[in-house]
XYZ file of C-alpha atoms in Angstrom:
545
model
C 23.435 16.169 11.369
C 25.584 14.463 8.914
C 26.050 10.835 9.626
C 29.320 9.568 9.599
C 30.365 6.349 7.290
C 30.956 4.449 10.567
C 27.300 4.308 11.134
C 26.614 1.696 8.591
C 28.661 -1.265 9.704
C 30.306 -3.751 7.122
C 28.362 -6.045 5.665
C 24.498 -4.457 5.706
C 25.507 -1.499 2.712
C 28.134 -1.345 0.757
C 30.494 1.614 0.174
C 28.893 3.087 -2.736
C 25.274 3.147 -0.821
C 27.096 4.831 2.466
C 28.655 7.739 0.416
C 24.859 8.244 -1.458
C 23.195 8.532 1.742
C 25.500 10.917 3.348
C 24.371 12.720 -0.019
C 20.811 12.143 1.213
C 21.652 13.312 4.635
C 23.431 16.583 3.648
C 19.901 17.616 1.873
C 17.792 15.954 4.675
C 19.419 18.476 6.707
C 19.240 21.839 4.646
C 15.652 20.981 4.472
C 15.288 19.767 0.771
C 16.798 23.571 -0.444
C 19.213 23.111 -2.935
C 20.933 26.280 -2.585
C 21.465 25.704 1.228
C 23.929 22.817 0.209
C 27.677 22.366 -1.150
C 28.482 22.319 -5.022
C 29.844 18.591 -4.620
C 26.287 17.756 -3.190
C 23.937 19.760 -5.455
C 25.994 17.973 -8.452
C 25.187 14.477 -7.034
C 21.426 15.634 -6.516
C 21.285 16.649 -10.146
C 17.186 15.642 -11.301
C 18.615 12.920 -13.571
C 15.562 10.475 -12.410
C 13.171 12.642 -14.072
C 13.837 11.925 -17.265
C 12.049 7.993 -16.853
C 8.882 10.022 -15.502
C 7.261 9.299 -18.522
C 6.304 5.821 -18.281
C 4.439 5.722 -21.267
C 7.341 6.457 -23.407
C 8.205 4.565 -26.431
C 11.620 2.664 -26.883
C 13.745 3.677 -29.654
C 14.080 1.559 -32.422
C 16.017 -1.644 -31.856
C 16.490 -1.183 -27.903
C 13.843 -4.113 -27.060
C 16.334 -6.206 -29.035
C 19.333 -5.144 -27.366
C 17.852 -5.332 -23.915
C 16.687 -8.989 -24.658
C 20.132 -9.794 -25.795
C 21.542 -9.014 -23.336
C 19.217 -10.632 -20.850
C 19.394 -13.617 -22.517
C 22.791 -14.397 -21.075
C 21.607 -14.713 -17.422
C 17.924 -15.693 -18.114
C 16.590 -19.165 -19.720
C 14.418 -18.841 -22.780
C 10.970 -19.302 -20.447
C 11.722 -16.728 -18.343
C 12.194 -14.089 -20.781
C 9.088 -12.310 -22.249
C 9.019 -10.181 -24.665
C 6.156 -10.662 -27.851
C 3.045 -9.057 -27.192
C 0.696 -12.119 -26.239
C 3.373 -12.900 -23.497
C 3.343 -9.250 -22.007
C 0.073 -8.457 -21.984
C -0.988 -10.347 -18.536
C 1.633 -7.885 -17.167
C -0.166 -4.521 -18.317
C -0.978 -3.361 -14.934
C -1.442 -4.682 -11.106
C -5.150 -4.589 -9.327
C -5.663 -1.090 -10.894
C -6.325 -2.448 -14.354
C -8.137 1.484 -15.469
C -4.497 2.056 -15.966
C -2.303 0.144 -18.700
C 0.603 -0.077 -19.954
C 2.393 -2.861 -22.116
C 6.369 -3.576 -20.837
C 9.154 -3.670 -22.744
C 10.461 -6.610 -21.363
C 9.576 -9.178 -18.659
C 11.843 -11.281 -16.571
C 11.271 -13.708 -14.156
C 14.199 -14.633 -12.203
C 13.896 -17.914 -10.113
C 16.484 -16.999 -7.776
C 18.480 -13.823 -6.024
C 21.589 -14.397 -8.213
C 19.366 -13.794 -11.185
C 17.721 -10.883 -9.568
C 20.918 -8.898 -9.583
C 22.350 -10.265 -12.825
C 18.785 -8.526 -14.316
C 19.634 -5.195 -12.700
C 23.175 -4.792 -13.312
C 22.588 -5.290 -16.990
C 19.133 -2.936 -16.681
C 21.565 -0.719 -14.715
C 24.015 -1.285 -17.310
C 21.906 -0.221 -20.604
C 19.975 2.640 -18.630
C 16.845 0.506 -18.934
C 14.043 1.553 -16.288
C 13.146 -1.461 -14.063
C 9.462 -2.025 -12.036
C 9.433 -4.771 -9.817
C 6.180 -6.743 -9.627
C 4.892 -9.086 -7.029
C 1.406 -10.999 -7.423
C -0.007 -7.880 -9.384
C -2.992 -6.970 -6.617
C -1.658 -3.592 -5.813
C -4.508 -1.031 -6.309
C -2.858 2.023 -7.332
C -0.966 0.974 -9.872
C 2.361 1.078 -8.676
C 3.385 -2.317 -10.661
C 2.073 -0.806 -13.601
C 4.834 -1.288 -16.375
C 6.899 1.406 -18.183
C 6.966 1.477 -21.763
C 10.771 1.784 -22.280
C 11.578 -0.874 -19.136
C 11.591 -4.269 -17.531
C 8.717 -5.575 -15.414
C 10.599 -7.636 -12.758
C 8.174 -10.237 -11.517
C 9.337 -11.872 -8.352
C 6.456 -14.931 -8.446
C 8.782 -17.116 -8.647
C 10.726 -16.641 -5.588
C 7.974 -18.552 -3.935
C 9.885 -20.321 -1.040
C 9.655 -20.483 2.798
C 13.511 -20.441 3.865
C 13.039 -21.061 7.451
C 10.348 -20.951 10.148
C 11.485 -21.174 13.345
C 8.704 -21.567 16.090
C 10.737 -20.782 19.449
C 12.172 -17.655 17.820
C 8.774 -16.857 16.264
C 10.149 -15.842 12.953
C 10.117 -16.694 9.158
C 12.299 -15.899 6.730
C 10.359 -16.020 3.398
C 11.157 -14.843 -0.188
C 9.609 -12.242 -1.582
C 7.067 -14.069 -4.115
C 5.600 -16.270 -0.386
C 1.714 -15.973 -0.706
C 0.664 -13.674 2.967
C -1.399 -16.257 3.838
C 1.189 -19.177 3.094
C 2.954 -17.769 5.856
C 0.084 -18.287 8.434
C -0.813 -21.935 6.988
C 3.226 -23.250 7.242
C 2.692 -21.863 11.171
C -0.328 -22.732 12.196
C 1.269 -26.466 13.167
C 3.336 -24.844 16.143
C 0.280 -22.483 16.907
C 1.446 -19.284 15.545
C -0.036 -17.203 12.561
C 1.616 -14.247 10.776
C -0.764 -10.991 11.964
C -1.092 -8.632 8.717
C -3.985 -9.739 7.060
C -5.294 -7.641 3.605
C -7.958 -8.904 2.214
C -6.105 -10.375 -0.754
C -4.105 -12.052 1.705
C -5.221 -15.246 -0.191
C -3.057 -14.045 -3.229
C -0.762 -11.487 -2.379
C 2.840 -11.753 -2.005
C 4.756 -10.356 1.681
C 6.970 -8.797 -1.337
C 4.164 -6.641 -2.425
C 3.088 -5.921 0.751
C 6.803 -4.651 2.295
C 6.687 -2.366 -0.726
C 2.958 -1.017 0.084
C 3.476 -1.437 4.357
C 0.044 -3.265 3.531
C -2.766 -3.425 6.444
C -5.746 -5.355 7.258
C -8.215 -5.879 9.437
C -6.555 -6.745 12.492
C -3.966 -3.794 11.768
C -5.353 -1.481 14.420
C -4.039 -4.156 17.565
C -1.185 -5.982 15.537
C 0.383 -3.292 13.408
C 1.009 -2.849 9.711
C 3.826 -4.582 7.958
C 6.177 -2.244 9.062
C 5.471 -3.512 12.701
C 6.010 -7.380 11.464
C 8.807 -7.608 9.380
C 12.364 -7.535 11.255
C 14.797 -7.651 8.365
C 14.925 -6.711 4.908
C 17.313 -7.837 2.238
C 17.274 -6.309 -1.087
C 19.230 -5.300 -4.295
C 19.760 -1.982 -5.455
C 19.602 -1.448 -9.142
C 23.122 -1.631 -9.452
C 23.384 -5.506 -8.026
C 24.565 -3.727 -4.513
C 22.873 -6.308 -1.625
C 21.310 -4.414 1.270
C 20.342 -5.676 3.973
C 18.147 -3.614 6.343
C 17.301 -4.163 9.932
C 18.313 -7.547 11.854
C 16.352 -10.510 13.964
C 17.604 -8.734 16.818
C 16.002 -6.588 19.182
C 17.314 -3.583 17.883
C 20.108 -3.399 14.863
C 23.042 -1.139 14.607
C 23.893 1.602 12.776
C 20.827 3.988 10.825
C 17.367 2.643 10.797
C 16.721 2.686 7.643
C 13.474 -0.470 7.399
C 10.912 1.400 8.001
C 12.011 3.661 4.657
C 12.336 0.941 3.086
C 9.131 -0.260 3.760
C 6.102 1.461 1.701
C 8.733 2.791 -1.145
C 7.166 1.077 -3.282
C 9.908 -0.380 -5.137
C 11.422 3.004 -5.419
C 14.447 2.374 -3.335
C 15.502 -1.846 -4.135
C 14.548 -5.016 -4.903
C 13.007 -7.144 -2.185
C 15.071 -10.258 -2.365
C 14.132 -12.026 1.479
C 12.038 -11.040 4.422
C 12.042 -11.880 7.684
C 8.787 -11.858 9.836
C 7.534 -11.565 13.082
C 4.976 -14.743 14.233
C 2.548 -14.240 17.339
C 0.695 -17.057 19.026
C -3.289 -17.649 17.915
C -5.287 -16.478 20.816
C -7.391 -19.043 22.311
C -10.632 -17.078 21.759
C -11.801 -14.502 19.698
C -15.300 -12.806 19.427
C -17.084 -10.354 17.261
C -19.211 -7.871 18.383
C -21.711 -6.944 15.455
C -23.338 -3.350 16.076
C -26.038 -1.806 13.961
C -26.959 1.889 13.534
C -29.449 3.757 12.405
C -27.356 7.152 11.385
C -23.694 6.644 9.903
C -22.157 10.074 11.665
C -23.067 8.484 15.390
C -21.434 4.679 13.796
C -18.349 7.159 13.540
C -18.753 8.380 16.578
C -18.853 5.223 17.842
C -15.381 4.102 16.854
C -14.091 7.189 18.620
C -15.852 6.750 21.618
C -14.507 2.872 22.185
C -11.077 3.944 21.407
C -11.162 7.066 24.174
C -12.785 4.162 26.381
C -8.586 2.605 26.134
C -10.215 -0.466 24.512
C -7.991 -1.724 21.702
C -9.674 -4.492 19.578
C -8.433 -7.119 17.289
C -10.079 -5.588 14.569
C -12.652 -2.304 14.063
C -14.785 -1.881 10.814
C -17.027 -0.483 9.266
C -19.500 -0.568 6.148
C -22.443 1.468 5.423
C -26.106 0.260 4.268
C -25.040 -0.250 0.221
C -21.792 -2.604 1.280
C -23.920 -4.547 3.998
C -26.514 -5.236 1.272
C -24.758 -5.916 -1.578
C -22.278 -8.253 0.448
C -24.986 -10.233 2.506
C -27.054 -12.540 -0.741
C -22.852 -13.860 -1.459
C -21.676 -14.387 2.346
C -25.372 -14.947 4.075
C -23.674 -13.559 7.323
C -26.625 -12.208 9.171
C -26.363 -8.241 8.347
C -28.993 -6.198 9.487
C -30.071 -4.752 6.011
C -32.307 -1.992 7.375
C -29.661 -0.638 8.950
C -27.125 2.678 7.996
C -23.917 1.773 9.220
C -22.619 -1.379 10.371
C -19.506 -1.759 13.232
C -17.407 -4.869 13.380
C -15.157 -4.880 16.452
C -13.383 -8.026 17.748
C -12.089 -8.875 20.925
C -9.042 -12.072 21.487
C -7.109 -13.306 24.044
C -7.797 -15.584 26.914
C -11.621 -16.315 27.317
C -11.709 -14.126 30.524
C -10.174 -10.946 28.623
C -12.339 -11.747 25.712
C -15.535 -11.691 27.714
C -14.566 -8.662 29.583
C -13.499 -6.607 27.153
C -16.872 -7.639 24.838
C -18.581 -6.669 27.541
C -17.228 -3.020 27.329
C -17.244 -3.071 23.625
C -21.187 -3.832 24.416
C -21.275 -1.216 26.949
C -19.926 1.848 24.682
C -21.839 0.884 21.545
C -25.419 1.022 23.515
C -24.511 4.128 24.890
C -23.566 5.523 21.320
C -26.937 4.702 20.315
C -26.295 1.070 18.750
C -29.869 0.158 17.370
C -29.298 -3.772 17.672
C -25.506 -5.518 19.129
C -25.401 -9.367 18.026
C -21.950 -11.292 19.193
C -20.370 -14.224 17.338
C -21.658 -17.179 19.390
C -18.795 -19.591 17.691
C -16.085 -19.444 15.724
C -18.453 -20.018 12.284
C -19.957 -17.317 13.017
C -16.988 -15.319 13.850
C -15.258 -16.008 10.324
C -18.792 -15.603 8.551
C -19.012 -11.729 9.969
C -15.821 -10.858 8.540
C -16.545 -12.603 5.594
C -18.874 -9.725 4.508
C -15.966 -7.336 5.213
C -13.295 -8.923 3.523
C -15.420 -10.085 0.206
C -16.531 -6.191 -0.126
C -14.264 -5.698 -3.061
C -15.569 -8.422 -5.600
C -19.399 -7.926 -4.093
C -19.157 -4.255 -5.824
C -18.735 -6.190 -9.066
C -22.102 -7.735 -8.416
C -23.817 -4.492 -8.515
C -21.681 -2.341 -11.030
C -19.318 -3.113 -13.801
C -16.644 -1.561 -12.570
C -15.427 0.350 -9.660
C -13.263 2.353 -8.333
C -11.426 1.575 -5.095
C -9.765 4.460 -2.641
C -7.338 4.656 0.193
C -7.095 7.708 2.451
C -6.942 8.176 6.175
C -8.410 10.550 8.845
C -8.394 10.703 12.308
C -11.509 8.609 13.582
C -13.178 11.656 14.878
C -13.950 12.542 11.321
C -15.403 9.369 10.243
C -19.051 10.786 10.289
C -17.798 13.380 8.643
C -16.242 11.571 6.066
C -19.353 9.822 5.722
C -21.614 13.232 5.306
C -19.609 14.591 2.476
C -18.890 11.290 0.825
C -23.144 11.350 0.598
C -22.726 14.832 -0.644
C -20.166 14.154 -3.786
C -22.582 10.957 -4.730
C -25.032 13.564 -5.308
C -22.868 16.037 -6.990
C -20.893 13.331 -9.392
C -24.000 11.180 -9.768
C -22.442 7.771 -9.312
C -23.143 5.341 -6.338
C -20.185 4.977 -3.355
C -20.150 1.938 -1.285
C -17.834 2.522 2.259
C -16.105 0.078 3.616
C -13.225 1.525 6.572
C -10.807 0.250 8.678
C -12.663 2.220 10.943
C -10.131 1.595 14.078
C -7.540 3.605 12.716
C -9.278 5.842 10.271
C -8.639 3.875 7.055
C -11.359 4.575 4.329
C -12.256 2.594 1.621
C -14.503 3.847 -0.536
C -15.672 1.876 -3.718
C -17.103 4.189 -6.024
C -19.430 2.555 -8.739
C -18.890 3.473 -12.075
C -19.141 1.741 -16.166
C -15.892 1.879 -17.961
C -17.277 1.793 -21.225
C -18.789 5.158 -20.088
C -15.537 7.266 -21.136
C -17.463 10.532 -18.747
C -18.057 8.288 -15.825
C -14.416 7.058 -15.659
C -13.693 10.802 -15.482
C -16.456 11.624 -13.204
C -15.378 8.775 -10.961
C -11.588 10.212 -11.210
C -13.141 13.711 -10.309
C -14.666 11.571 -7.093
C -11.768 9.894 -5.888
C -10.080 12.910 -6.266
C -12.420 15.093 -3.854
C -12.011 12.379 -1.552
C -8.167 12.555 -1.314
C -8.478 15.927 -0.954
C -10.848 15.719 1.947
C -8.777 13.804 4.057
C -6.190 16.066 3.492
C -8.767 18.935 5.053
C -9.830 16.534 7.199
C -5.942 16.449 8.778
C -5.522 12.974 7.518
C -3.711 11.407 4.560
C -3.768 10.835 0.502
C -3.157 6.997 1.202
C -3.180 4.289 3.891
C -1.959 1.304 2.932
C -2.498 0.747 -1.061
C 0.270 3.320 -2.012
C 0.845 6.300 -4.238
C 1.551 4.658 -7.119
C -0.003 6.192 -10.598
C -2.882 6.711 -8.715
C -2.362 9.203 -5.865
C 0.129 10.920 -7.567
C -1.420 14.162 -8.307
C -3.091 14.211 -4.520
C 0.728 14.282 -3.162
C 0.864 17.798 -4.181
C -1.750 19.077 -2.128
C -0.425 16.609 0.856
C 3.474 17.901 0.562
C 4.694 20.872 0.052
C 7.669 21.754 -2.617
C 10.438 21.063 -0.068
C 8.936 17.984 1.549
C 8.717 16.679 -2.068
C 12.368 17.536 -2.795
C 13.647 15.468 0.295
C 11.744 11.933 -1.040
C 13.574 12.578 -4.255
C 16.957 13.354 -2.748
C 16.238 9.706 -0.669
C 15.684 8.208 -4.289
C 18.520 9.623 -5.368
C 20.589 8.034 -2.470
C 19.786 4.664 -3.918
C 19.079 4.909 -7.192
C 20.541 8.500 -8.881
C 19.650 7.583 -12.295
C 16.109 7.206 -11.249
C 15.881 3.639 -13.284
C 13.245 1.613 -10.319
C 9.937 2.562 -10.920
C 10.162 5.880 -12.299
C 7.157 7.977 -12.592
C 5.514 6.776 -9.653
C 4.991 7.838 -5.720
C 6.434 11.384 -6.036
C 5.166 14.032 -8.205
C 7.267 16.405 -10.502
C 7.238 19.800 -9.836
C 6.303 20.313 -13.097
C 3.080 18.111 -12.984
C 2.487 19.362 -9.461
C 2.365 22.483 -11.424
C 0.092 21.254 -14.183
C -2.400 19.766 -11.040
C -2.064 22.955 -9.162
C -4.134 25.007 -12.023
C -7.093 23.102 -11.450
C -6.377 22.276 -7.842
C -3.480 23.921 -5.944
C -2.732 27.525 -5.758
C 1.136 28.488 -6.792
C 2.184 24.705 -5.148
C 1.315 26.025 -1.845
C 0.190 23.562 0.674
C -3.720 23.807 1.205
C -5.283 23.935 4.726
C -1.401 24.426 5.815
C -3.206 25.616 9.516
C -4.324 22.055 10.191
C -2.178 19.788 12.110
C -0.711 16.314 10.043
C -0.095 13.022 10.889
């Protein structure tokens, strides 16, 4: 249905972002088919962003000039990079297989800044990506050629933390775990928790709806953050959501949310707090077979137990984690469950109890639970230090994000044994096994020009797995560079069509982060002769998320 202007009241978007939505709304409702809509609309939903999908593209003579210029008059000297030796660090986020030098770097130190930057960007038809702490790992901070890398880092500050309301209002360079540390004083702790929580910025993670281990009882971003206020690449301020229970007009956060910075520029964020239970517990479960450790998850979930946190790693991330952490692993063993239990110390012991109860009967070969909080911290240590313990083994690997329903987790499992075989290179697994979250780290040497592709080839297979699998291309790292192929075999033409007419809602020339998320037809074309037939949908019979 086509929303009316009055939906949006004054003050959260301004009257050039309510007339590009009803745009958005218009093709939302003729189901992404162009011909289905009025001349006025199909005008405004001209493909003009695809012309930026190039982000390898060279400027033309003289533009990096003009663009600094220009930038100069709102930016001090420092914050301005633009030779080489200063751009370099900027080349790409977590991902660092794929690179790309910037035109241009700024580094605004406040909001006022931050739109000065994109109204001249906005201005000169310059193509803008925003960039948090750069430990994204699909490359969705990764720099276009012709454009300005927008680093946030320095909107570092902690606005206001009030400990009766339970909130924080943070700017968008505010360290995730900076949050936790400035509440832990009034017993409160901020629950999204990735395992670069040390370094990454809530920025990066609104744009990515970023996880964690404790995801599966405390939500994703998405479920944390109340408010959202932004610029759109025309130095419009947005504001989305409220601190209220609910927030009038459309809800527009959670779209907001996980765009990647397709859609604006994260300016502040305001965040839920919950209170630090008095006890948590950690139920360590070994097994001999990884398809009946999958199993296992399923089974304590259908039991109606929700825990803190449920993980797993198989034999190679166990041993390759335990010389670095020394947290008690059973080596011998296939599979490995983590699943922790908080609250008050009579829920706790209760619900370990059941935890215990399922895993035994899911034929657990040994159960060991954290006997103090030491312990507790030194279990999950293994987990979260998974990433960097690959580069003990390997010189390089190769890190993947899809999701299944937790049925299919010994599946999963089987046939990721299966490709090792078939693409010869090693694959550690590490899930967020609660809510069907994979992980896998394949192992592979850069240098080796055929194992990069080989290990492409992998990650590929795998994507396309959880896609047969009913699942999805990505859970919580994004689409970025990455993934983008693997959205054409998730989405169909159509489906495809309505992200871009949402782009197009807030940003028709296509200038923030072009290239990224959502695939071309064309390229979805190119993809679709090795893997997709005609852009059809494969496995259309299975039902999605």
């Amino acid at each position: 249905m086509p929303l009316a202007s009055s939906a949006y009241p004054s003050g959260l978007f301004g009257v050039t972002l309510k007339s590009k939505l009803l745009v958005f709304s218009a093709t939302f409702a003729a189901g992404g088919a162009q011909d289905n809509l009025p001349a006025e609309v199909r005008e405004m939903n001209a493909p003009e962003q695809l012309k930026y999908a190039d982000i390898a593209a060279q400027p033309a003579p003289g533009r990096q000039q003009q663009v600094v210029d220009r930038l100069r008059a709102v930016l001090a000297p420092h914050a301005l990079l633009f030779r080489e030796e200063d751009t370099r660090p900027y080349e790409c986020d977590g991902l660092s297989a794929f690179r790309q030098l910037p035109m241009v770097v700024a580094l605004p130190q406040d909001e006022s800044q931050v739109r000065a930057v994109l109204r001249i960007c906005h201005e000169l038809d310059v193509p803008v990506v925003a960039r948090g702490a750069g430990t994204g790992l699909s490359g969705g901070a990764m720099p276009h050629a012709s454009g300005v890398v927008l680093s946030l880092a320095r909107l570092n500050r902690i606005l206001s933390l009030d400990p009766l309301a339970r909130l924080a209002r943070v700017q968008p360079g505010v360290r995730n775990l900076a949050i936790s540390e400035a509440a832990a004083p009034h017993g409160l702790y901020y629950a999204p928790d990735p395992s670069s929580q040390i370094a990454c910025s809530i920025g990066g993670n609104v744009a990515e709806n970023s996880g964690g281990v404790h995801c599966l009882k405390y939500g994703l971003t998405v479920h944390n953050v109340l408010r959202v206020r932004g610029i759109t690449i025309d130095g419009e301020v947005v504001e989305f959501g409220c601190e209220a229970l609910d927030s009038p007009g459309l809800d527009l956060l959670a779209a907001l949310i996980g765009s990647e910075g397709m859609l604006a520029v994260v300016t502040e964020v305001t965040v839920k707090l919950v209170p630090k239970p008095q006890l948590a517990q950690v139920v360590m479960a070994s097994f001999e077979d990884v398809r009946k450790a999958g199993d296992a998850v399923a089974q304590i979930i259908a039991e109606g137990i929700i825990p803190a946190g449920l993980e797993m790693m198989d034999q190679k991330t166990s041993r390759a984690v335990e010389p670095f952490v020394k947290a008690g692993y059973d080596l011998d063993a296939q599979a490995i469950l983590l699943a922790e239990s908080d609250g008050t110390p009579e829920e706790v012991a209760e619900e370990i109890a059941r935890i215990e109860q399922v895993l035994r009967g899911a034929g657990a070969t040994a159960i060991k639970v954290s006997a103090s909080e030491a312990e507790r911290l030194r279990f999950w240590s293994g987990r979260k230090n998974a990433f960097p313990a690959a580069g003990r083994i390997s010189p390089d690997y190769y890190c993947m994000d899809g999701t299944i329903p937790r049925k299919n987790l010994g599946r999963m499992l089987v046939a990721i044994e299966q490709m090792e075989e078939r693409y010869q290179l090693r694959c550690m697994n590490v899930f967020h096994a609660g809510d069907g979250n994979l992980h896998p780290l394949i192992l592979f040497d850069a240098n080796d020009p055929d194992q990069w592709r080989r290990a492409e080839d992998f990650g590929a297979e795998i994507l396309e797995k959880c896609v047969e699998f009913g699942g999805t291309v990505t859970g919580e790292h994004g689409v970025g560079i990455e993934k983008i192929n693997s959205m054409c075999v998730q989405f169909t033409p159509s489906e495809r069509e309505t992200f871009f007419a949402l782009k197009r809602a807030f940003d028709p020339q296509g200038l923030l982060n072009p290239g990224k998320a959502i695939p071309t037809l064309a390229r979805c074309a190119e993809y679709g002769k090795m893997h997709v037939h005609r852009g059809q949908l494969p496995f259309s019979d299975l039902p999605r998320f």
